[in-house]
Amino acid sequence: MIKKSILVTGGTGYIGSHTVVELQQKGFDVVIVDNLSNSYREVINAIEKITNIRPEFYEFDLCDFEKTHSFFKKNKIDAIIHFAAFKAVGESVEKPFMYYHNNLFSLINLIKCANEFNVKNFVFSSSCTVYGQPDELPVTEKAPVKKALSPYGNTKQISEEIISETVKTTSLKSISLRYFNPIGAHESSLIGELPIGIPNNLVPFITQTAIGKREILNVFGNEYNTPDGTCIRDYIHVVDLAKAHVIAVERLLSNKNKSNYEIFNLGTGDGHSVLEIIKTFEKVSGVKLNFKFVERRPGDIEKVWASTEYANKELGWKAEINLEEMLLSAWKWEKAINKI
Ligand code: NAD
Ligand code: UD1
């Protein structure tokens, strides 16, 4: 049987690299496009070490239409998983144009080429940020999309709109996956998240504090309306997330999708507070974490966790890795990159 060829944009990035591994292990041919604006070429070697298969790699910016077009001319692609985007919320507030430009032009160029070269299957990386603070928890896919709190969040909302409008008038079929909070790393500790500079996200900040790179973890707010006063999120292991992408691609390729545009939440369905994360991390790592409570972070949502019912039922997918394993894998990865 001829192998299906999957274009993974942003495939050297955090979630992309884990997805490439899962795709290869399921027998797909993978082609990566990444401009290395937030990742490293060495990730290709790491992927090859895990799977014994070297993914094809093209380095260019998807905002460059000519290069994107000539890529599609040369490569026969059956489906696209589009991860490539800028993702730092704070930076998007400082440099909104850069975010709109990168996240929207890359998407538009890809869709244009998909239409021209008859690529019908498109999986898109969206985010639970589109729900803002939901009125009801757990939040379902039917919950209203609220006004974005950042240009980054807005690029995800606009992208979803572009896709949902496009599928009405073209032969494109698409699935948007709304991720909750991806954490952790591959069990091999060969790939994981490599935050550049000071991490914005909780778990990389915790592991960097534990290893001594950061002096103290600031916990943003302890008077929220939650059992222990700290914010609640739905943390999901990156490999569970990656597996859902393989299922989404298979669903599109085999025409099992129920409509031309589907949306799924990807979370565990469980909410955990910042203090729970700290306690669980201390338990699995054996390291006492230095932390203090500080002011709330502007724009933070009090609590959010996913309804996973729809993804469980329709995709036959369920997150399997528990919180202790997630945090242990993040800790092993931190030690691996520091050669400890
Ligand atoms: P990442 O930064 O690790 O990976 C993104 C990759 O895309 C990087 O390797 C970067 O070099 C590449 N890239 C960016 N712009 C590009 C362009 N114009 N052309 C070619 N390559 C480009 O991020 P990630 O955490 O793996 O996130 C992947 C996707 O998931 C993003 O779309 C992000 O917005 C979305 N997402 C991430 C999270 C999260 O917490 N990590 C949560 C929700 C949604
Ligand atoms: C953030 C983004 C979200 C994005 C996601 C993944 C904001 C407002 N939201 O989500 O759009 O999709 O990252 O990149 O930035 N915390 C601390 N101290 C820290 C860091 C975080 O207490 O040093 C707390 C936060 O207040 C929050 C929780 O930890 O309650 C998780 O934070 P984070 O990892 O940044 O994720 P989100 O804010 O959920």
Short mmCIF file of C-alpha atoms and ligand atoms in Angstrom, two decimals:
data_model
loop_
_atom_site.label_atom_id
_atom_site.label_comp_id
_atom_site.label_asym_id
_atom_site.label_seq_id
_atom_site.Cartn_x
_atom_site.Cartn_y
_atom_site.Cartn_z
CA MET A 1 0.00 0.00 0.00
CA ILE A 2 1.25 3.49 -0.81
CA LYS A 3 1.95 5.44 2.34
CA LYS A 4 0.00 8.67 2.85
CA SER A 5 2.15 11.74 2.98
CA ILE A 6 1.47 14.24 5.76
CA LEU A 7 2.82 17.78 5.74
CA VAL A 8 3.49 18.87 9.32
CA THR A 9 4.09 22.61 9.49
CA GLY A 10 5.93 23.65 12.64
CA GLY A 11 7.12 20.03 12.87
CA THR A 12 10.36 20.84 14.69
CA GLY A 13 8.39 22.69 17.39
CA TYR A 14 7.11 21.32 20.69
CA ILE A 15 3.78 19.73 19.76
CA GLY A 16 4.74 19.24 16.10
CA SER A 17 7.81 17.10 16.87
CA HIS A 18 5.81 14.77 19.15
CA THR A 19 3.16 14.47 16.45
CA VAL A 20 5.75 13.63 13.78
CA VAL A 21 6.93 10.73 15.96
CA GLU A 22 3.38 9.38 16.41
CA LEU A 23 2.64 9.74 12.67
CA GLN A 24 5.80 7.90 11.66
CA GLN A 25 5.09 5.16 14.17
CA LYS A 26 1.66 4.73 12.57
CA GLY A 27 3.25 4.31 9.12
CA PHE A 28 2.75 7.76 7.61
CA ASP A 29 5.35 9.53 5.50
CA VAL A 30 6.06 12.87 7.11
CA VAL A 31 7.35 16.04 5.51
CA ILE A 32 8.17 18.91 7.86
CA VAL A 33 8.15 22.59 6.95
CA ASP A 34 9.53 24.92 9.60
CA ASN A 35 11.49 28.17 9.46
CA LEU A 36 13.18 27.40 12.80
CA SER A 37 11.99 30.71 14.23
CA ASN A 38 11.19 28.93 17.50
CA SER A 39 12.90 25.54 17.21
CA TYR A 40 16.14 23.84 16.22
CA ARG A 41 17.35 21.71 13.31
CA GLU A 42 18.70 19.12 15.81
CA VAL A 43 15.10 18.08 16.52
CA ILE A 44 15.20 16.21 13.19
CA ASN A 45 18.06 14.05 14.52
CA ALA A 46 16.18 13.46 17.76
CA ILE A 47 13.06 12.34 15.88
CA GLU A 48 15.18 9.98 13.79
CA LYS A 49 16.74 8.55 16.96
CA ILE A 50 13.29 7.74 18.35
CA THR A 51 11.69 6.30 15.22
CA ASN A 52 14.67 5.25 13.07
CA ILE A 53 13.09 7.26 10.26
CA ARG A 54 14.42 10.63 9.19
CA PRO A 55 11.55 12.94 8.30
CA GLU A 56 11.98 15.04 5.19
CA PHE A 57 12.64 18.63 6.19
CA TYR A 58 12.19 21.92 4.34
CA GLU A 59 13.30 25.13 6.00
CA PHE A 60 11.32 28.15 4.86
CA ASP A 61 8.77 30.69 6.01
CA LEU A 62 5.17 29.79 5.15
CA CYS A 63 4.42 33.50 4.86
CA ASP A 64 6.49 33.38 1.66
CA PHE A 65 3.89 32.42 -0.95
CA GLU A 66 6.40 31.62 -3.73
CA LYS A 67 8.31 29.17 -1.55
CA THR A 68 5.13 27.59 -0.23
CA HIS A 69 3.80 27.22 -3.77
CA SER A 70 6.99 25.65 -5.11
CA PHE A 71 6.99 23.23 -2.14
CA PHE A 72 3.53 21.98 -3.15
CA LYS A 73 4.63 21.74 -6.78
CA LYS A 74 7.41 19.35 -5.76
CA ASN A 75 5.64 17.31 -3.09
CA LYS A 76 2.53 15.18 -3.29
CA ILE A 77 0.72 15.81 -0.01
CA ASP A 78 -2.37 13.95 1.25
CA ALA A 79 -3.04 15.93 4.42
CA ILE A 80 -1.72 18.94 6.30
CA ILE A 81 -1.36 19.41 10.04
CA HIS A 82 -0.76 23.09 10.60
CA PHE A 83 1.12 23.85 13.82
CA ALA A 84 3.35 26.67 12.58
CA ALA A 85 2.50 29.89 14.40
CA PHE A 86 3.81 32.30 16.99
CA LYS A 87 2.33 31.46 20.39
CA ALA A 88 3.55 33.81 23.13
CA VAL A 89 0.55 35.66 24.50
CA GLY A 90 2.50 38.51 26.13
CA GLU A 91 4.66 39.09 23.05
CA SER A 92 1.51 39.25 20.92
CA VAL A 93 0.27 42.16 23.02
CA GLU A 94 3.56 44.01 22.39
CA LYS A 95 3.85 43.07 18.71
CA PRO A 96 0.32 42.47 17.44
CA PHE A 97 1.14 43.05 13.77
CA MET A 98 3.89 40.44 13.85
CA TYR A 99 1.37 37.92 15.21
CA TYR A 100 -1.41 38.73 12.74
CA HIS A 101 1.09 38.67 9.89
CA ASN A 102 2.73 35.37 10.76
CA ASN A 103 -0.26 33.38 11.98
CA LEU A 104 -2.68 34.52 9.29
CA PHE A 105 -0.47 34.75 6.19
CA SER A 106 0.95 31.29 6.81
CA LEU A 107 -2.58 29.89 7.09
CA ILE A 108 -3.85 31.71 4.00
CA ASN A 109 -0.88 30.65 1.89
CA LEU A 110 -1.32 27.04 2.93
CA ILE A 111 -5.04 27.02 2.18
CA LYS A 112 -4.47 28.66 -1.21
CA CYS A 113 -1.96 25.96 -2.12
CA ALA A 114 -4.12 23.19 -0.66
CA ASN A 115 -6.92 24.29 -2.97
CA GLU A 116 -4.69 24.60 -6.03
CA PHE A 117 -2.94 21.26 -5.47
CA ASN A 118 -6.07 19.41 -4.43
CA VAL A 119 -5.04 18.67 -0.84
CA LYS A 120 -8.36 18.08 0.86
CA ASN A 121 -7.46 17.35 4.46
CA PHE A 122 -6.45 20.02 6.95
CA VAL A 123 -5.94 19.78 10.72
CA PHE A 124 -5.53 23.05 12.57
CA SER A 125 -3.96 23.85 15.99
CA SER A 126 -6.42 25.93 17.92
CA SER A 127 -6.62 26.73 21.60
CA CYS A 128 -9.03 26.74 24.54
CA THR A 129 -8.18 30.43 24.73
CA VAL A 130 -11.09 30.97 22.27
CA TYR A 131 -13.54 30.27 25.13
CA GLY A 132 -12.19 33.00 27.45
CA GLN A 133 -13.71 32.43 30.91
CA PRO A 134 -16.52 30.00 30.04
CA ASP A 135 -19.92 30.44 31.70
CA GLU A 136 -20.22 26.70 32.28
CA LEU A 137 -17.66 24.07 33.19
CA PRO A 138 -16.55 21.70 31.85
CA VAL A 139 -16.54 23.72 28.63
CA THR A 140 -18.00 22.00 25.56
CA GLU A 141 -17.27 22.76 21.90
CA LYS A 142 -20.68 24.42 21.72
CA ALA A 143 -19.74 27.13 24.23
CA PRO A 144 -19.59 30.60 22.69
CA VAL A 145 -16.30 31.98 21.44
CA LYS A 146 -15.62 35.05 23.58
CA LYS A 147 -13.81 38.23 22.66
CA ALA A 148 -10.11 37.39 22.53
CA LEU A 149 -7.96 38.72 25.36
CA SER A 150 -4.84 38.97 23.20
CA PRO A 151 -3.83 39.32 19.54
CA TYR A 152 -2.54 35.73 19.75
CA GLY A 153 -5.97 34.49 20.85
CA ASN A 154 -7.55 36.59 18.14
CA THR A 155 -5.38 34.95 15.46
CA LYS A 156 -6.78 31.57 16.56
CA GLN A 157 -10.36 32.86 16.38
CA ILE A 158 -9.82 34.46 12.96
CA SER A 159 -8.06 31.34 11.68
CA GLU A 160 -10.99 29.16 12.75
CA GLU A 161 -13.33 31.55 10.91
CA ILE A 162 -11.19 31.52 7.77
CA ILE A 163 -11.22 27.73 7.76
CA SER A 164 -14.92 27.35 8.51
CA GLU A 165 -15.80 29.77 5.68
CA THR A 166 -13.35 28.17 3.21
CA VAL A 167 -14.73 24.64 3.59
CA LYS A 168 -18.16 25.92 2.50
CA THR A 169 -16.94 26.82 -0.98
CA THR A 170 -14.01 24.49 -1.67
CA SER A 171 -13.33 20.76 -1.42
CA LEU A 172 -11.29 21.28 1.76
CA LYS A 173 -12.30 19.33 4.89
CA SER A 174 -10.91 20.44 8.19
CA ILE A 175 -10.69 19.64 11.89
CA SER A 176 -9.71 22.28 14.46
CA LEU A 177 -8.29 20.91 17.66
CA ARG A 178 -8.63 23.19 20.67
CA TYR A 179 -5.80 22.33 23.04
CA PHE A 180 -6.03 22.97 26.76
CA ASN A 181 -2.64 23.14 28.52
CA PRO A 182 -0.06 20.85 26.88
CA ILE A 183 2.82 19.85 29.17
CA GLY A 184 5.47 17.15 29.51
CA ALA A 185 7.83 15.52 27.08
CA HIS A 186 8.44 12.32 25.15
CA GLU A 187 9.38 9.31 27.33
CA SER A 188 12.77 9.11 25.56
CA SER A 189 13.61 12.64 26.81
CA LEU A 190 14.96 13.27 23.30
CA ILE A 191 12.28 15.81 22.40
CA GLY A 192 10.32 18.24 24.56
CA GLU A 193 9.58 21.91 24.99
CA LEU A 194 12.52 24.29 24.57
CA PRO A 195 11.33 27.67 25.79
CA ILE A 196 13.56 30.48 24.58
CA GLY A 197 14.35 33.00 27.35
CA ILE A 198 12.22 33.22 30.48
CA PRO A 199 9.29 30.78 30.24
CA ASN A 200 5.78 32.22 30.38
CA ASN A 201 4.10 28.91 31.07
CA LEU A 202 3.83 27.32 34.49
CA VAL A 203 5.45 23.92 34.02
CA PRO A 204 8.68 25.01 32.28
CA PHE A 205 8.99 27.71 34.95
CA ILE A 206 8.61 25.08 37.67
CA THR A 207 11.21 22.74 36.17
CA GLN A 208 13.67 25.60 35.59
CA THR A 209 13.21 26.75 39.19
CA ALA A 210 13.71 23.22 40.49
CA ILE A 211 16.94 22.82 38.51
CA GLY A 212 18.25 26.16 39.74
CA LYS A 213 17.97 28.23 36.54
CA ARG A 214 15.31 30.46 38.16
CA GLU A 215 15.42 31.60 41.75
CA ILE A 216 11.74 31.50 42.61
CA LEU A 217 8.39 30.69 41.04
CA ASN A 218 5.84 33.48 41.24
CA VAL A 219 2.34 32.09 41.72
CA PHE A 220 0.01 34.60 40.13
CA GLY A 221 -2.82 35.14 42.63
CA ASN A 222 -4.12 33.08 45.58
CA GLU A 223 -7.53 34.66 46.09
CA TYR A 224 -9.38 33.31 43.10
CA ASN A 225 -12.76 31.73 43.59
CA THR A 226 -11.31 28.19 43.61
CA PRO A 227 -10.84 25.68 46.47
CA ASP A 228 -7.26 26.76 47.25
CA GLY A 229 -7.44 30.24 45.73
CA THR A 230 -5.14 29.53 42.75
CA CYS A 231 -6.21 29.22 39.10
CA ILE A 232 -7.38 25.94 37.63
CA ARG A 233 -6.39 24.53 34.23
CA ASP A 234 -6.69 21.27 32.30
CA TYR A 235 -3.13 20.02 31.80
CA ILE A 236 -2.65 17.39 29.09
CA HIS A 237 0.42 15.39 28.15
CA VAL A 238 1.88 16.36 24.77
CA VAL A 239 1.99 12.72 23.59
CA ASP A 240 -1.74 12.26 24.29
CA LEU A 241 -2.27 15.44 22.28
CA ALA A 242 -0.05 14.19 19.46
CA LYS A 243 -2.01 10.92 19.24
CA ALA A 244 -5.24 12.86 18.76
CA HIS A 245 -3.71 14.48 15.66
CA VAL A 246 -3.04 11.10 14.11
CA ILE A 247 -6.67 10.12 14.72
CA ALA A 248 -7.92 13.42 13.27
CA VAL A 249 -5.84 12.93 10.11
CA GLU A 250 -7.05 9.34 9.73
CA ARG A 251 -10.64 10.52 10.17
CA LEU A 252 -10.28 13.02 7.33
CA LEU A 253 -8.36 10.67 5.05
CA SER A 254 -11.01 7.99 5.42
CA ASN A 255 -13.88 10.47 5.06
CA LYS A 256 -15.26 9.58 8.48
CA ASN A 257 -15.80 13.23 9.34
CA LYS A 258 -19.44 14.16 10.03
CA SER A 259 -19.16 17.60 8.44
CA ASN A 260 -16.55 19.49 6.45
CA TYR A 261 -15.51 21.43 9.51
CA GLU A 262 -15.30 19.82 12.92
CA ILE A 263 -14.02 21.12 16.22
CA PHE A 264 -12.76 19.04 19.15
CA ASN A 265 -11.52 19.92 22.62
CA LEU A 266 -8.30 18.19 23.57
CA GLY A 267 -7.97 18.02 27.33
CA THR A 268 -8.19 15.43 30.09
CA GLY A 269 -11.45 16.71 31.53
CA ASP A 270 -9.79 17.32 34.92
CA GLY A 271 -8.93 20.68 36.37
CA HIS A 272 -5.88 21.19 38.60
CA SER A 273 -4.88 24.26 40.57
CA VAL A 274 -1.44 25.84 40.48
CA LEU A 275 -0.84 24.65 44.06
CA GLU A 276 -1.81 21.09 43.10
CA ILE A 277 0.69 21.22 40.25
CA ILE A 278 3.42 22.42 42.61
CA LYS A 279 2.64 19.71 45.21
CA THR A 280 2.50 16.96 42.60
CA PHE A 281 5.75 18.15 41.04
CA GLU A 282 7.45 18.12 44.47
CA LYS A 283 6.19 14.59 45.06
CA VAL A 284 7.41 13.11 41.77
CA SER A 285 10.72 14.98 41.62
CA GLY A 286 11.61 14.92 45.30
CA VAL A 287 12.61 18.59 44.97
CA LYS A 288 11.17 21.25 47.27
CA LEU A 289 10.08 24.16 45.13
CA ASN A 290 10.82 27.76 46.04
CA PHE A 291 7.67 29.79 45.36
CA LYS A 292 5.78 32.85 46.52
CA PHE A 293 2.36 34.33 45.90
CA VAL A 294 2.27 37.54 43.87
CA GLU A 295 -0.37 39.69 42.15
CA ARG A 296 -2.68 38.15 39.58
CA ARG A 297 -1.36 38.08 35.99
CA PRO A 298 -3.46 40.38 33.81
CA GLY A 299 -5.65 38.47 31.37
CA ASP A 300 -5.56 35.20 33.35
CA ILE A 301 -8.71 33.12 33.40
CA GLU A 302 -9.84 31.85 36.81
CA LYS A 303 -10.70 28.30 35.88
CA VAL A 304 -11.17 26.23 32.77
CA TRP A 305 -11.28 22.56 31.98
CA ALA A 306 -12.54 20.60 29.02
CA SER A 307 -15.56 18.53 28.35
CA THR A 308 -13.96 15.61 26.56
CA GLU A 309 -17.18 13.80 25.79
CA TYR A 310 -17.31 14.75 22.12
CA ALA A 311 -13.68 13.82 21.40
CA ASN A 312 -14.06 10.57 23.38
CA LYS A 313 -17.17 9.59 21.43
CA GLU A 314 -16.35 10.81 17.92
CA LEU A 315 -12.58 10.36 17.77
CA GLY A 316 -12.48 7.36 20.09
CA TRP A 317 -9.67 9.19 21.82
CA LYS A 318 -9.01 9.73 25.50
CA ALA A 319 -6.02 11.24 27.28
CA GLU A 320 -4.27 8.45 29.18
CA ILE A 321 -1.27 9.95 30.91
CA ASN A 322 -1.91 11.11 34.49
CA LEU A 323 -0.67 14.28 36.15
CA GLU A 324 2.20 12.60 38.03
CA GLU A 325 3.52 11.04 34.81
CA MET A 326 3.13 14.36 32.97
CA LEU A 327 5.18 16.24 35.54
CA LEU A 328 7.77 13.48 35.86
CA SER A 329 8.32 13.54 32.09
CA ALA A 330 8.71 17.35 32.20
CA TRP A 331 11.26 16.97 35.01
CA LYS A 332 13.21 14.22 33.17
CA TRP A 333 13.30 16.45 30.08
CA GLU A 334 14.60 19.43 32.08
CA LYS A 335 17.35 17.22 33.50
CA ALA A 336 18.15 15.80 30.05
CA ILE A 337 18.61 19.23 28.46
CA ASN A 338 20.84 20.23 31.35
CA LYS A 339 22.76 16.94 31.02
CA ILE A 340 21.98 15.92 34.61
P1 NAD B 1 6.32 25.93 18.90
O1 NAD B 1 6.72 27.35 18.85
O2 NAD B 1 7.18 24.99 19.68
O3 NAD B 1 6.17 25.35 17.41
C1 NAD B 1 5.76 26.14 16.34
C2 NAD B 1 6.75 25.93 15.21
O4 NAD B 1 6.34 26.69 14.07
C3 NAD B 1 8.17 26.40 15.55
O5 NAD B 1 9.06 25.34 15.29
C4 NAD B 1 8.41 27.59 14.62
O6 NAD B 1 9.77 27.67 14.23
C5 NAD B 1 7.47 27.29 13.48
N1 NAD B 1 6.98 28.47 12.74
C6 NAD B 1 6.38 29.59 13.25
N2 NAD B 1 6.02 30.43 12.26
C7 NAD B 1 6.41 29.84 11.09
C8 NAD B 1 6.31 30.21 9.72
N3 NAD B 1 5.78 31.38 9.35
N4 NAD B 1 6.81 29.36 8.79
C9 NAD B 1 7.35 28.18 9.13
N5 NAD B 1 7.47 27.78 10.41
C10 NAD B 1 7.01 28.60 11.38
O7 NAD B 1 4.81 25.88 19.43
P2 NAD B 1 3.93 24.66 19.94
O8 NAD B 1 3.77 24.77 21.40
O9 NAD B 1 4.43 23.40 19.36
O10 NAD B 1 2.54 25.05 19.29
C11 NAD B 1 2.11 24.54 18.05
C12 NAD B 1 0.76 25.11 17.70
O11 NAD B 1 -0.17 24.84 18.74
C13 NAD B 1 0.75 26.63 17.54
O12 NAD B 1 -0.12 26.96 16.48
C14 NAD B 1 0.20 27.13 18.85
O13 NAD B 1 -0.42 28.36 18.73
C15 NAD B 1 -0.80 26.03 19.17
N6 NAD B 1 -1.10 25.93 20.60
C16 NAD B 1 -0.08 25.70 21.48
C17 NAD B 1 -0.37 25.62 22.83
C18 NAD B 1 0.75 25.39 23.82
O14 NAD B 1 0.52 25.55 25.01
N7 NAD B 1 1.94 25.02 23.41
C19 NAD B 1 -1.69 25.74 23.30
C20 NAD B 1 -2.70 25.94 22.36
C21 NAD B 1 -2.40 26.03 21.00
C1 UD1 B 2 -1.38 30.52 28.41
C2 UD1 B 2 -2.07 31.49 27.51
C3 UD1 B 2 -2.91 30.72 26.50
C4 UD1 B 2 -2.03 29.76 25.73
C5 UD1 B 2 -1.32 28.85 26.72
C6 UD1 B 2 -0.36 27.95 26.04
C7 UD1 B 2 -2.35 33.52 28.84
C8 UD1 B 2 -3.33 34.42 29.52
N1 UD1 B 2 -2.86 32.41 28.29
O1 UD1 B 2 -2.37 29.76 29.08
O2 UD1 B 2 -3.57 31.60 25.61
O3 UD1 B 2 -2.82 28.97 24.85
O4 UD1 B 2 -0.58 29.65 27.66
O5 UD1 B 2 0.78 28.62 25.60
O6 UD1 B 2 -1.18 33.79 28.80
N2 UD1 B 2 1.27 30.63 36.45
C9 UD1 B 2 1.91 31.04 37.61
N3 UD1 B 2 3.22 31.40 37.52
C10 UD1 B 2 3.94 31.35 36.36
C11 UD1 B 2 3.28 30.93 35.18
C12 UD1 B 2 1.94 30.58 35.27
O7 UD1 B 2 1.29 31.10 38.67
O8 UD1 B 2 5.12 31.70 36.36
C13 UD1 B 2 -0.13 30.23 36.51
C14 UD1 B 2 -1.04 31.09 35.64
O9 UD1 B 2 -1.54 32.17 36.37
C15 UD1 B 2 -2.15 30.06 35.30
C16 UD1 B 2 -1.42 28.71 35.30
O10 UD1 B 2 -0.22 28.92 36.03
O11 UD1 B 2 -3.08 30.04 36.31
C17 UD1 B 2 -1.09 28.23 33.90
O12 UD1 B 2 -0.41 29.27 33.21
P1 UD1 B 2 0.24 29.06 31.76
O13 UD1 B 2 1.08 27.84 31.75
O14 UD1 B 2 0.87 30.34 31.35
O15 UD1 B 2 -1.02 28.73 30.83
P2 UD1 B 2 -2.37 29.57 30.60
O16 UD1 B 2 -2.36 30.86 31.27
O17 UD1 B 2 -3.49 28.65 30.91
#
